Amino acid sequence: MNKKTAEHVVIVGGAILGSFCAWSLRDQGFSGQITVVEKDSSYRYCSTALSAACIRLQFATPLNIQMSLYGVEFLRDVKSRLGQDAEIDYVEDGYLILGSEKSVEQRRALIELQRAQGADIVELNPAEIANRYPMLDLDGVGIGAYGQSGEGWFDAYSLMTSARKAARASDVTYIEAEVNSFDTTSEGVTGVVLADGRTLDCDWCILATGAWSGGLIHNIGIELPVVPRKRTVFSFKSPVEGIGMPMIVDTSGFWLRPEGHEFIGGIYPDPTEDFDAHDDFEPHHHLLESEFWPALATRVPAMEEMRLLSSWAGHYEINTLDHNAVIGPHSDLKNLIFATGFSGHGVMHAPAAGRGVAEWITTGQYQSLDLSPLGWDRIANNRPLVESVVI
Ligand SMILES: Cc1cc2nc3c(=O)[nH]c(=O)nc-3n(C[C@H](O)[C@H](O)[C@H](O)COP(=O)(O)OP(=O)(O)OC[C@H]3O[C@@H](n4cnc5c(N)ncnc54)[C@H](O)[C@@H]3O)c2cc1C
């Protein structure tokens, strides 16, 4: 294959989305020039490095389930795709999403929707949950939705660096520079303008700047509703053995998963303190005592004895319109391709998004999975595609 040899793709943002777009382009035979512009090669603050790195099939939007199914396939087979040295420590121990007594019918309908999409999710009643996980106090729980296969967690940083390494090995150039703006005509982007004054001419520009995307593209008058919202992760020890436990999402809103023999977990901040975070990466320390620990010790009494090891905060790239990604071309600037706004599910969807973006650029349409419902048009026309299973 010798596709688009004379074209230059500039990808802005070189973390997991940028790297999967780059690698997928080469995987699909794109033979032109690919330059990835990343402002911080340490990747210290990118969401990918700070994420909980889980993959789930339990969504309410069928397309998200399909993207996750491809993600699972990719993770299981990562070495044959990204190279034998791709070590991502994928653990497929499932999600257990607990529902209140009042939400049983609603949860059951979601399980049916997910199963119809091919997701291996089963309903557990409280007795079945107690039998499997005797450490849980199930007061107020009416239902559990459990992913028997196809859900778990992995090392997102390693997945990103493996995709980056595979991209570089196939002649993708990464440069460390900050993008400030874009040169445009009425029909497209002609150049990517760097803070150091240089301009990179381009035939395609992919926006993969995560939580920074809304602010950056605003510089050329495009209102993309993607904002940075801080999410805190607590890492802790407890007398409970982590190995073999699923990711648990509680009725109170906290989530918890094993990290080896220990655990990580978190809980949403109150909406009154959930501001656009921009450069603020200080964890919400108070959430530990005020929200997370009490809820955790109620559901898992042995966790009353938990001991905090560390905490960190990263930014969810929240699409405030509908909590779903924005993927594909802008309606006027047709060579500006979005790959952003994943609203907390970008590491699991990076393989499917990268594949889709590469198909669009190499063939002018989606080939394997139609990602157009996640396109720009719904943003421009204010037609949300709401994802209700937000964790
Ligand atoms: C606490 C937390 C938990 C999460 N848990 C999960 C989970 O369990 N599963 C899941 O799938 N997702 C999860 N996410 C979400 C996931 O991390 C993101 O959806 C994903 O990492 C987005 O990847 P990205 O490449 O788009 O963005 P990022 O990883 O943020 O990368 C964007 C890159 O763009 C660069 N950049 C920004 N602006 C510029 C510029 N002007 N010029 C050049 N470069 C620029 C940045 O330096 C950065 O490296 C979580 C996120 C957080 C914060």
Coordinates of N, CA, C and O and ligand atoms in Angstrom, one line a residue, residues 12-18 37-40 43 45-55 95 154 160 177-180 208-212 216 229 231-233 247 255 312-317 339-349, ligand 1:
V12 N -1.5 17.1 17.1 CA -1.2 18.0 18.3 C -1.6 17.2 19.5 O -2.7 16.9 19.8
G13 N -0.6 16.9 20.4 CA -0.8 16.1 21.6 C -0.2 14.7 21.3 O -0.7 14.1 20.4
G14 N 0.7 14.3 22.1 CA 1.4 13.0 21.8 C 1.3 12.0 22.9 O 2.1 11.1 23.1
A15 N 0.1 12.1 23.7 CA -0.1 11.0 24.7 C -0.8 9.9 24.1 O -0.5 9.5 22.9
I16 N -1.8 9.3 24.7 CA -2.4 8.0 24.2 C -3.2 8.2 22.9 O -3.1 7.4 22.0
L17 N -4.0 9.3 22.9 CA -4.8 9.5 21.7 C -3.9 9.9 20.5 O -4.0 9.3 19.4
G18 N -3.0 10.8 20.7 CA -2.1 11.2 19.6 C -1.3 10.0 19.1 O -1.1 9.8 17.9
V37 N 3.3 16.7 17.7 CA 3.8 17.8 18.5 C 3.3 17.7 19.9 O 2.1 17.7 20.2
E38 N 4.2 17.5 20.9 CA 3.9 17.3 22.3 C 4.7 18.3 23.1 O 5.9 18.5 23.0
K39 N 3.9 19.1 23.9 CA 4.6 20.2 24.7 C 5.4 19.7 25.9 O 6.2 20.4 26.4
D40 N 5.1 18.5 26.4 CA 5.8 18.0 27.6 C 6.2 16.5 27.4 O 5.4 15.7 27.7
Y43 N 5.4 13.8 30.0 CA 4.1 13.3 30.1 C 3.6 13.4 31.6 O 2.7 12.6 32.0
Y45 N 1.8 15.5 33.4 CA 0.5 16.0 33.7 C -0.6 15.5 32.8 O -1.8 15.8 32.9
C46 N -0.2 14.7 31.8 CA -1.2 14.2 30.8 C -2.2 13.3 31.6 O -1.8 12.6 32.5
S47 N -3.4 13.3 31.2 CA -4.5 12.5 31.8 C -4.1 11.0 31.7 O -4.4 10.2 32.6
T48 N -3.5 10.6 30.6 CA -3.2 9.2 30.4 C -2.3 8.7 31.6 O -2.6 7.6 32.1
A49 N -1.3 9.4 31.9 CA -0.4 9.0 33.0 C -1.0 9.0 34.4 O -0.6 8.3 35.3
L50 N -2.1 9.8 34.5 CA -2.7 10.0 35.9 C -4.0 9.2 36.0 O -4.7 9.3 37.0
S51 N -4.3 8.4 35.0 CA -5.7 7.8 35.0 C -5.7 6.5 35.9 O -4.7 6.0 36.3
A52 N -6.9 6.0 36.0 CA -7.1 4.7 36.8 C -6.9 3.5 35.8 O -6.9 2.4 36.3
A53 N -6.9 3.8 34.5 CA -6.5 2.8 33.5 C -7.4 1.6 33.5 O -6.9 0.5 33.4
C54 N -8.7 1.8 33.5 CA -9.6 0.7 33.5 C -10.3 0.6 32.1 O -10.4 1.6 31.4
I55 N -10.8 -0.6 31.8 CA -11.7 -0.7 30.6 C -13.0 -1.4 31.0 O -12.9 -2.4 31.8
Y95 N -15.8 -5.4 36.2 CA -16.4 -4.4 37.0 C -17.6 -4.9 37.7 O -18.4 -5.7 37.1
F154 N -5.3 -2.0 33.4 CA -4.0 -2.3 32.7 C -3.1 -1.1 33.0 O -3.5 -0.1 33.8
M160 N 0.5 3.6 26.3 CA 0.9 4.9 25.6 C 2.3 4.8 25.1 O 2.5 5.1 23.9
A177 N 7.3 20.6 21.5 CA 7.0 22.1 21.3 C 5.5 22.3 21.7 O 4.7 21.4 21.7
E178 N 5.2 23.5 22.0 CA 3.8 23.9 22.3 C 3.2 24.5 21.1 O 3.7 25.4 20.5
V179 N 1.9 24.0 20.9 CA 1.2 24.6 19.8 C 0.4 25.8 20.4 O -0.3 25.6 21.4
N180 N 0.4 26.9 19.7 CA -0.3 28.1 20.2 C -1.6 28.3 19.4 O -2.6 28.8 19.9
A208 N -5.5 16.2 19.5 CA -5.5 15.2 20.5 C -4.8 15.7 21.8 O -4.0 15.1 22.4
T209 N -5.3 16.8 22.2 CA -4.7 17.5 23.4 C -5.6 17.3 24.7 O -5.4 18.1 25.6
G210 N -6.4 16.3 24.7 CA -7.1 16.0 25.9 C -7.8 17.2 26.6 O -8.5 17.9 25.9
A211 N -7.6 17.3 27.9 CA -8.3 18.3 28.7 C -7.9 19.8 28.2 O -8.6 20.7 28.6
W212 N -6.8 19.9 27.5 CA -6.4 21.2 27.0 C -7.2 21.6 25.7 O -7.0 22.8 25.2
L216 N -7.4 25.4 23.6 CA -6.5 25.6 22.5 C -7.3 25.9 21.2 O -6.9 26.9 20.5
R229 N -11.5 19.0 34.3 CA -12.1 18.8 35.7 C -11.2 17.9 36.5 O -10.9 16.7 36.0
R231 N -9.9 15.2 39.0 CA -10.4 14.0 39.7 C -9.2 13.4 40.5 O -8.1 13.2 40.0
T232 N -9.5 13.1 41.8 CA -8.5 12.6 42.7 C -8.5 11.1 42.8 O -9.6 10.5 42.9
V233 N -7.3 10.5 42.9 CA -7.1 9.1 43.1 C -6.4 8.9 44.4 O -5.4 9.5 44.6
M247 N -13.2 -4.3 40.0 CA -13.4 -2.9 40.1 C -14.9 -2.8 40.7 O -15.8 -3.3 40.1
W255 N -15.5 4.6 43.6 CA -15.0 3.5 42.9 C -13.8 3.0 43.6 O -13.1 3.8 44.3
W312 N -3.1 11.4 44.1 CA -2.8 12.3 43.0 C -4.1 12.8 42.3 O -5.1 12.2 42.5
A313 N -3.9 13.9 41.5 CA -5.1 14.3 40.8 C -4.7 14.5 39.3 O -3.6 14.9 39.0
G314 N -5.6 14.1 38.4 CA -5.5 14.4 37.0 C -6.7 15.0 36.5 O -7.7 15.3 37.3
H315 N -6.7 15.3 35.2 CA -7.9 16.1 34.7 C -8.7 15.2 33.8 O -8.2 14.6 32.8
Y316 N -10.0 15.1 34.1 CA -10.9 14.5 33.1 C -11.1 15.6 32.0 O -11.3 16.7 32.4
E317 N -11.2 15.1 30.8 CA -11.5 16.0 29.7 C -12.9 16.0 29.4 O -13.4 15.3 28.5
A339 N -9.9 14.3 18.1 CA -9.8 13.0 18.8 C -9.7 13.3 20.2 O -8.6 13.2 20.8
T340 N -10.7 13.8 20.8 CA -10.6 14.4 22.2 C -12.0 14.4 22.9 O -13.0 13.9 22.3
G341 N -12.0 14.9 24.1 CA -13.3 15.0 24.9 C -13.8 13.7 25.4 O -15.0 13.6 25.6
F342 N -13.0 12.7 25.7 CA -13.4 11.4 26.0 C -14.1 11.3 27.4 O -14.7 10.3 27.8
S343 N -14.0 12.4 28.1 CA -14.8 12.5 29.4 C -14.5 11.3 30.4 O -15.5 10.8 31.0
G344 N -13.3 10.9 30.5 CA -12.9 9.9 31.5 C -12.9 8.5 30.9 O -12.7 7.5 31.7
H345 N -13.0 8.3 29.6 CA -12.9 6.9 29.1 C -12.0 6.9 27.8 O -12.1 6.0 27.0
G346 N -11.0 7.7 27.8 CA -10.1 7.8 26.7 C -9.0 6.8 26.6 O -8.7 6.4 25.4
V347 N -8.5 6.2 27.7 CA -7.5 5.2 27.5 C -8.1 4.0 26.9 O -7.5 3.3 26.1
M348 N -9.3 3.6 27.4 CA -9.9 2.4 26.9 C -10.4 2.5 25.4 O -10.4 1.5 24.7
H349 N -10.7 3.7 25.0 CA -11.2 3.9 23.7 C -10.1 4.4 22.7 O -10.4 4.6 21.5
Ligands
LIG1 C1 -8.1 10.3 37.6 C2 -8.4 9.8 36.3 C3 -8.9 8.5 36.1 C4 -9.2 8.1 34.8 N1 -9.6 6.8 34.6 C5 -9.8 6.3 33.4 C6 -10.1 4.9 33.2 O1 -10.2 4.1 34.2 N2 -10.3 4.5 31.9 C7 -10.2 5.3 30.9 O2 -10.4 4.9 29.7 N3 -9.9 6.6 31.0 C8 -9.7 7.1 32.3 N4 -9.4 8.4 32.4 C9 -9.4 9.3 31.3 C10 -8.2 9.2 30.4 O3 -7.1 9.4 31.2 C11 -8.3 10.2 29.3 O4 -9.5 10.0 28.6 C12 -7.2 9.9 28.3 O5 -5.9 9.8 28.9 C13 -7.1 11.0 27.2 O6 -5.9 10.9 26.5 P1 -5.4 12.1 25.6 O7 -4.2 11.6 24.9 O8 -6.6 12.6 24.8 O9 -5.1 13.2 26.6 P2 -3.8 13.4 27.6 O10 -3.3 12.1 28.1 O11 -4.1 14.5 28.6 O12 -2.7 14.0 26.6 C14 -2.8 15.2 25.9 C15 -1.4 15.6 25.6 O13 -1.5 16.8 24.8 C16 -0.4 17.6 25.2 N5 -0.7 19.0 24.9 C17 -1.7 19.8 25.4 N6 -1.8 21.0 24.9 C18 -0.8 21.1 24.0 C19 -0.3 22.1 23.1 N7 -0.9 23.3 23.1 N8 0.8 21.8 22.3 C20 1.3 20.5 22.3 N9 0.9 19.5 23.2 C21 -0.1 19.8 24.0 C22 -0.3 17.4 26.7 O14 1.0 17.7 27.2 C23 -0.6 15.9 26.8 O15 0.6 15.1 26.7 C24 -9.1 8.9 33.7 C25 -8.6 10.2 33.9 C26 -8.3 10.7 35.1 C27 -7.7 12.1 35.3

